[in-house]
Amino acid sequence: MSLLSFSVLIAQVAYGFGAGMSLTYDVNVKFDGFLPLFGGNEGIVDVAMTVGVNGQEPTDGALKATSEIRTFDLKFNEASLPVTLDNVTQFFPKTTVTLSPAGKILSNDAPDRKLPVRLPGLDVKRFPDITYVPIEFPGEETAEGATWSFERDFGGAPLVYDCTLVSLTNGTAQIAVKVRQEFTVLENPALEVVTDRAEAVSEVKTTLKGEGKVTFDTVRGLATASHMTNEAVSDVKNLASGATSQRKLKTVYQVELKGASGATKVTAARSKGWQFNWDTGRAFVAWIQMAVHFGLAALPREIERWAPGLKQVFPWLSQEKRPARR
């Protein structure tokens, strides 16, 4: 492995929301399959919206951001439905979250409001998670090929994320993501979720699996795109007769950063560990190459702040003397 290639393989990837940061995301979601709408229908629902995100002043060592839906359009089998922005914001109002630099949501002021029907992977409290905070990071220096997992609660059941850092070049990280979830609910005749078994007519067990990728700007500390395709299979059991049936629903999420301003990275509560990425790598790769060729034992003052990390990779830099090569 060359020194130049090494300089782009390791970095601490983290969010960087700060006061004055203003972002706009285009969000498109397509549901294709069985939908618990209008008494149950096979069809396609297309949702298109723009979401505004504003960074806030970090507090108590955590980052903070506020989001709101600015435009919204809903189609069922290509026919537009008369759903207004006011209708939508009743369930998905303007929301402020606090989060760690690694992307763990620490608090969320969204109301504890349940949707009238349950769609896999959709949760009022988790709207930031499917838009501008789509992933959590390990919170430490991460190398290409690294894998990690985390969980987020969606609708009362854990959604498990398995992640792989596929590439880390020129300030951009590409992360492959796989998700999985299982949950069981009770439904009444209108296919609404109920908790009282006396009101239920069916028991529905759902298994969701999905995969996709997240593109992350490591310089500004924000997600620039996330694409996910989830497949949910639900086994339905009639509580009275015991008869069973199956439903399938495919959900495709496409989120793209449309615009950003004032996007200066903020590193509240960030680990002070060594950060070795493309941006720092370009600054000192020439020094390292010179050291290799001429056997320099001392670190030039310009790169002393990277000394701990460099000496881990190049142990000979810790030696007091090293003969020059002839």
Coordinates of C-alpha atoms in Angstrom, one line a residue:
M1 CA 0.0 0.0 0.0
S2 CA 1.4 3.4 -0.9
L3 CA 1.7 6.2 1.6
L4 CA -0.6 8.3 -0.6
S5 CA -3.3 5.7 -0.7
F6 CA -3.0 5.2 3.1
S7 CA -3.7 8.9 3.6
V8 CA -7.2 8.5 2.3
L9 CA -8.1 5.3 4.1
I10 CA -8.6 6.4 7.7
A11 CA -10.7 9.2 9.2
Q12 CA -13.0 10.0 12.0
V13 CA -16.4 10.4 10.2
A14 CA -18.8 12.6 12.1
Y15 CA -21.7 15.0 11.8
G16 CA -21.0 18.7 12.0
F17 CA -24.3 20.7 12.4
G18 CA -23.8 24.2 13.7
A19 CA -25.5 27.5 14.0
G20 CA -26.0 29.2 10.6
M21 CA -26.0 25.9 8.7
S22 CA -29.0 25.7 6.3
L23 CA -29.7 22.6 4.3
T24 CA -32.5 21.5 1.9
Y25 CA -33.1 17.8 1.1
D26 CA -35.2 16.4 -1.7
V27 CA -36.9 13.3 -0.3
N28 CA -38.7 10.7 -2.5
V29 CA -40.4 7.6 -1.1
K30 CA -42.2 4.9 -3.1
F31 CA -44.3 2.3 -1.5
D32 CA -45.1 -0.6 -3.8
G33 CA -47.3 -3.5 -2.7
F34 CA -50.0 -4.1 -0.1
L35 CA -50.9 -0.8 1.6
P36 CA -53.2 -0.6 4.7
L37 CA -55.0 2.3 3.2
F38 CA -58.7 2.5 2.2
G39 CA -59.4 -0.9 3.7
G40 CA -56.3 -2.5 2.1
N41 CA -55.1 -2.1 -1.5
E42 CA -52.3 -3.3 -3.8
G43 CA -50.8 -0.3 -5.3
I44 CA -48.1 2.3 -5.5
V45 CA -47.8 5.4 -3.3
D46 CA -45.3 8.1 -4.3
V47 CA -44.3 10.7 -1.8
A48 CA -42.2 13.7 -2.8
M49 CA -41.2 16.4 -0.4
T50 CA -38.5 18.9 0.4
V51 CA -37.2 19.1 3.9
G52 CA -35.4 22.1 5.4
V53 CA -32.8 21.6 8.1
N54 CA -31.2 24.3 10.1
G55 CA -28.2 23.8 12.4
Q56 CA -28.5 25.2 15.9
E57 CA -25.9 26.3 18.5
P58 CA -24.5 23.2 20.2
T59 CA -25.6 22.7 23.8
D60 CA -24.3 20.5 26.6
G61 CA -21.7 19.1 24.4
A62 CA -24.2 17.9 21.7
L63 CA -25.1 19.0 18.2
K64 CA -28.6 20.3 17.5
A65 CA -30.7 20.7 14.3
T66 CA -34.2 21.6 13.4
S67 CA -36.1 20.2 10.5
E68 CA -39.4 20.9 8.8
I69 CA -41.3 19.7 5.7
R70 CA -41.6 22.6 3.2
T71 CA -43.4 21.0 0.3
F72 CA -45.3 17.8 0.0
D73 CA -46.9 15.8 -2.8
L74 CA -48.7 12.4 -2.5
K75 CA -49.9 10.1 -5.4
F76 CA -51.7 6.8 -5.2
N77 CA -51.4 4.8 -8.5
E78 CA -50.2 8.0 -10.2
A79 CA -53.3 9.9 -9.1
S80 CA -52.6 13.0 -6.9
L81 CA -54.4 12.9 -3.6
P82 CA -55.7 16.0 -1.8
V83 CA -53.2 15.9 1.0
T84 CA -52.1 19.4 2.1
L85 CA -48.9 20.4 3.8
D86 CA -51.0 21.3 6.9
N87 CA -52.4 17.7 6.9
V88 CA -48.8 16.3 6.8
T89 CA -47.3 18.6 9.5
Q90 CA -50.0 17.5 11.9
F91 CA -48.1 14.2 12.0
F92 CA -44.7 15.4 11.1
P93 CA -44.3 18.8 12.6
K94 CA -41.3 21.0 12.8
T95 CA -38.8 19.0 15.0
T96 CA -35.6 19.7 16.9
V97 CA -33.2 17.0 17.8
T98 CA -30.0 16.8 19.7
L99 CA -27.4 14.3 18.5
S100 CA -23.9 13.2 19.2
P101 CA -21.3 13.9 16.5
A102 CA -21.5 10.1 15.7
G103 CA -25.2 10.6 14.8
K104 CA -26.9 9.0 17.8
I105 CA -30.2 10.9 18.4
L106 CA -30.1 11.9 22.1
S107 CA -33.5 13.8 22.2
N108 CA -36.3 14.5 19.8
D109 CA -39.2 16.9 20.6
A110 CA -41.5 15.4 18.0
P111 CA -44.9 14.5 19.6
D112 CA -45.6 10.9 20.6
R113 CA -48.2 10.6 17.8
K114 CA -49.0 7.4 16.1
L115 CA -49.9 7.2 12.4
P116 CA -53.4 5.7 11.8
V117 CA -51.8 2.9 9.9
R118 CA -48.4 1.3 10.2
L119 CA -46.0 1.2 7.3
P120 CA -42.7 -0.6 7.9
G121 CA -39.7 1.7 8.4
L122 CA -41.9 4.8 9.0
D123 CA -42.1 6.4 12.4
V124 CA -43.1 10.0 13.4
K125 CA -40.3 10.1 15.9
R126 CA -37.8 8.8 13.4
F127 CA -38.3 11.3 10.6
P128 CA -34.7 12.8 11.0
D129 CA -33.4 9.2 10.8
I130 CA -34.7 8.6 7.3
T131 CA -33.8 12.1 6.0
Y132 CA -30.7 14.0 7.3
V133 CA -29.3 11.7 10.0
P134 CA -29.5 8.4 8.1
I135 CA -26.7 6.6 9.8
E136 CA -24.6 6.4 13.0
F137 CA -20.8 6.1 13.0
P138 CA -18.6 4.2 15.4
G139 CA -17.3 7.5 16.9
E140 CA -13.6 6.7 16.3
E141 CA -11.1 6.6 13.5
T142 CA -12.6 4.4 10.8
A143 CA -10.8 2.6 7.9
E144 CA -12.0 1.5 4.6
G145 CA -13.6 -1.9 4.9
A146 CA -14.5 -1.3 8.5
T147 CA -17.9 -2.7 9.7
W148 CA -20.2 -1.8 12.5
S149 CA -23.8 -2.2 13.7
F150 CA -26.3 -0.1 15.6
E151 CA -30.0 -0.1 16.4
R152 CA -32.8 2.5 16.3
D153 CA -36.3 2.1 17.5
F154 CA -38.9 2.3 14.8
G155 CA -42.5 2.0 16.0
G156 CA -41.6 0.2 19.1
A157 CA -39.3 -2.4 17.5
P158 CA -35.5 -2.3 16.9
L159 CA -34.3 -1.7 13.4
V160 CA -30.8 -3.1 13.1
Y161 CA -28.3 -1.5 10.8
D162 CA -25.2 -3.3 9.5
C163 CA -22.7 -0.9 7.9
T164 CA -19.5 -1.2 5.9
L165 CA -17.3 1.8 5.0
V166 CA -16.8 1.0 1.3
S167 CA -14.6 4.0 0.3
L168 CA -13.2 7.1 1.8
T169 CA -11.7 9.5 -0.7
N170 CA -11.4 13.2 -1.3
G171 CA -13.6 14.1 1.6
T172 CA -16.4 11.7 0.7
A173 CA -17.3 8.5 2.5
Q174 CA -19.5 5.8 0.9
I175 CA -21.2 3.5 3.4
A176 CA -23.1 0.3 2.4
V177 CA -26.0 -0.3 4.7
K178 CA -28.2 -3.3 5.4
V179 CA -31.2 -3.2 7.7
R180 CA -33.5 -5.8 9.3
Q181 CA -36.5 -5.7 11.6
E182 CA -39.2 -8.0 13.0
F183 CA -42.4 -7.0 14.8
T184 CA -45.9 -8.3 15.5
V185 CA -49.0 -6.1 15.8
L186 CA -52.7 -6.6 16.2
E187 CA -55.1 -5.1 13.6
N188 CA -58.8 -4.2 13.7
P189 CA -61.1 -4.6 10.7
A190 CA -60.0 -1.3 9.3
L191 CA -56.3 -2.5 9.4
E192 CA -55.5 -0.1 12.1
V193 CA -53.0 -1.1 14.8
V194 CA -54.6 -1.7 18.2
T195 CA -53.3 -2.9 21.5
D196 CA -56.4 -4.5 22.9
R197 CA -56.8 -8.0 21.6
A198 CA -60.6 -7.8 22.1
E199 CA -60.6 -5.1 19.3
A200 CA -58.4 -7.1 16.9
V201 CA -59.4 -9.4 14.1
S202 CA -55.8 -10.3 12.9
E203 CA -52.3 -10.8 14.2
V204 CA -49.7 -9.6 11.7
K205 CA -46.0 -10.6 12.0
T206 CA -43.7 -8.5 9.7
T207 CA -40.1 -9.2 8.7
L208 CA -38.3 -6.4 7.0
K209 CA -34.9 -6.5 5.2
G210 CA -33.3 -3.8 3.1
E211 CA -30.1 -2.5 1.8
G212 CA -28.6 0.7 0.2
K213 CA -25.9 3.2 0.6
V214 CA -25.2 6.6 2.3
T215 CA -22.9 9.2 0.8
F216 CA -21.3 11.4 3.5
D217 CA -19.3 14.7 3.2
T218 CA -16.6 14.2 5.8
V219 CA -15.4 17.8 5.4
R220 CA -18.7 19.5 6.2
G221 CA -20.0 16.7 8.3
L222 CA -23.3 16.0 6.6
A223 CA -25.1 13.3 4.6
T224 CA -25.4 14.3 0.9
A225 CA -27.4 11.3 -0.3
S226 CA -29.0 8.1 1.0
H227 CA -30.7 5.4 -1.0
M228 CA -32.5 2.4 0.6
T229 CA -34.6 -0.3 -0.7
N230 CA -36.6 -2.3 1.9
E231 CA -38.7 -5.4 1.4
A232 CA -41.3 -6.3 4.0
V233 CA -43.2 -9.6 4.2
S234 CA -46.1 -9.8 6.6
D235 CA -47.8 -13.0 7.7
V236 CA -51.4 -12.4 8.6
K237 CA -53.4 -14.7 10.9
N238 CA -57.1 -14.3 11.4
L239 CA -57.7 -14.6 15.1
A240 CA -61.2 -16.2 14.7
S241 CA -60.7 -18.7 11.9
G242 CA -56.9 -19.2 12.0
A243 CA -56.7 -18.6 8.3
T244 CA -53.4 -17.1 7.1
S245 CA -52.4 -14.9 4.2
Q246 CA -49.3 -12.9 3.2
R247 CA -48.6 -9.3 2.3
K248 CA -45.6 -7.8 0.6
L249 CA -44.5 -4.2 0.5
K250 CA -41.4 -2.7 -1.2
T251 CA -40.2 0.7 -0.1
V252 CA -37.6 2.8 -1.9
Y253 CA -36.1 5.8 -0.2
Q254 CA -34.1 8.4 -2.2
V255 CA -32.8 11.4 -0.3
E256 CA -30.5 14.0 -2.0
L257 CA -29.0 17.2 -0.6
K258 CA -30.4 19.9 -2.8
G259 CA -28.6 22.9 -1.3
A260 CA -26.5 24.0 1.6
S261 CA -25.3 27.3 3.0
G262 CA -23.3 28.3 6.0
A263 CA -22.2 24.7 6.2
T264 CA -19.2 25.1 8.5
K265 CA -18.4 22.0 10.4
V266 CA -18.9 22.1 14.1
T267 CA -17.3 19.5 16.3
A268 CA -19.1 19.7 19.6
A269 CA -18.3 16.8 21.9
R270 CA -16.0 15.4 19.2
S271 CA -13.3 12.9 20.2
K272 CA -9.9 14.5 20.4
G273 CA -8.2 11.5 18.9
W274 CA -6.0 11.6 15.9
Q275 CA -7.8 12.3 12.6
F276 CA -6.1 11.0 9.5
N277 CA -8.1 11.7 6.3
W278 CA -7.5 13.1 2.9
D279 CA -7.5 16.7 3.9
T280 CA -4.8 16.2 6.5
G281 CA -3.0 13.6 4.4
R282 CA -2.3 15.9 1.6
A283 CA -0.6 18.4 3.9
F284 CA 2.0 16.0 5.2
V285 CA 2.4 13.2 2.6
A286 CA 5.3 15.0 1.1
W287 CA 7.1 15.2 4.4
I288 CA 6.6 11.5 5.0
Q289 CA 7.9 10.6 1.6
M290 CA 11.0 12.7 2.3
A291 CA 11.5 11.0 5.6
V292 CA 11.4 7.6 4.0
H293 CA 13.9 8.5 1.3
F294 CA 16.4 10.3 3.5
G295 CA 15.9 8.4 6.8
L296 CA 14.8 11.4 8.8
A297 CA 14.3 10.5 12.5
A298 CA 12.9 13.8 13.7
L299 CA 9.4 15.0 12.7
P300 CA 9.3 18.5 11.1
R301 CA 7.6 21.0 13.3
E302 CA 4.8 21.5 10.8
I303 CA 3.6 17.9 11.4
E304 CA 4.3 17.6 15.1
R305 CA 0.5 17.6 15.9
W306 CA 0.1 14.4 13.9
A307 CA 3.1 12.8 15.7
P308 CA 1.1 10.2 17.8
G309 CA -0.7 8.8 14.8
L310 CA 2.3 8.9 12.6
K311 CA 4.5 7.0 15.1
Q312 CA 1.8 4.3 15.3
V313 CA 2.1 3.7 11.5
F314 CA 5.9 4.5 11.1
P315 CA 7.5 3.2 14.4
W316 CA 11.0 4.3 13.2
L317 CA 9.9 7.9 13.7
S318 CA 10.0 7.3 17.4
Q319 CA 13.7 6.5 17.3
E320 CA 16.2 9.1 18.5
K321 CA 18.6 8.5 15.7
R322 CA 18.4 6.9 12.3
P323 CA 21.4 6.7 9.9
A324 CA 20.8 8.4 6.7
R325 CA 20.6 6.2 3.6
R326 CA 23.5 6.3 1.3

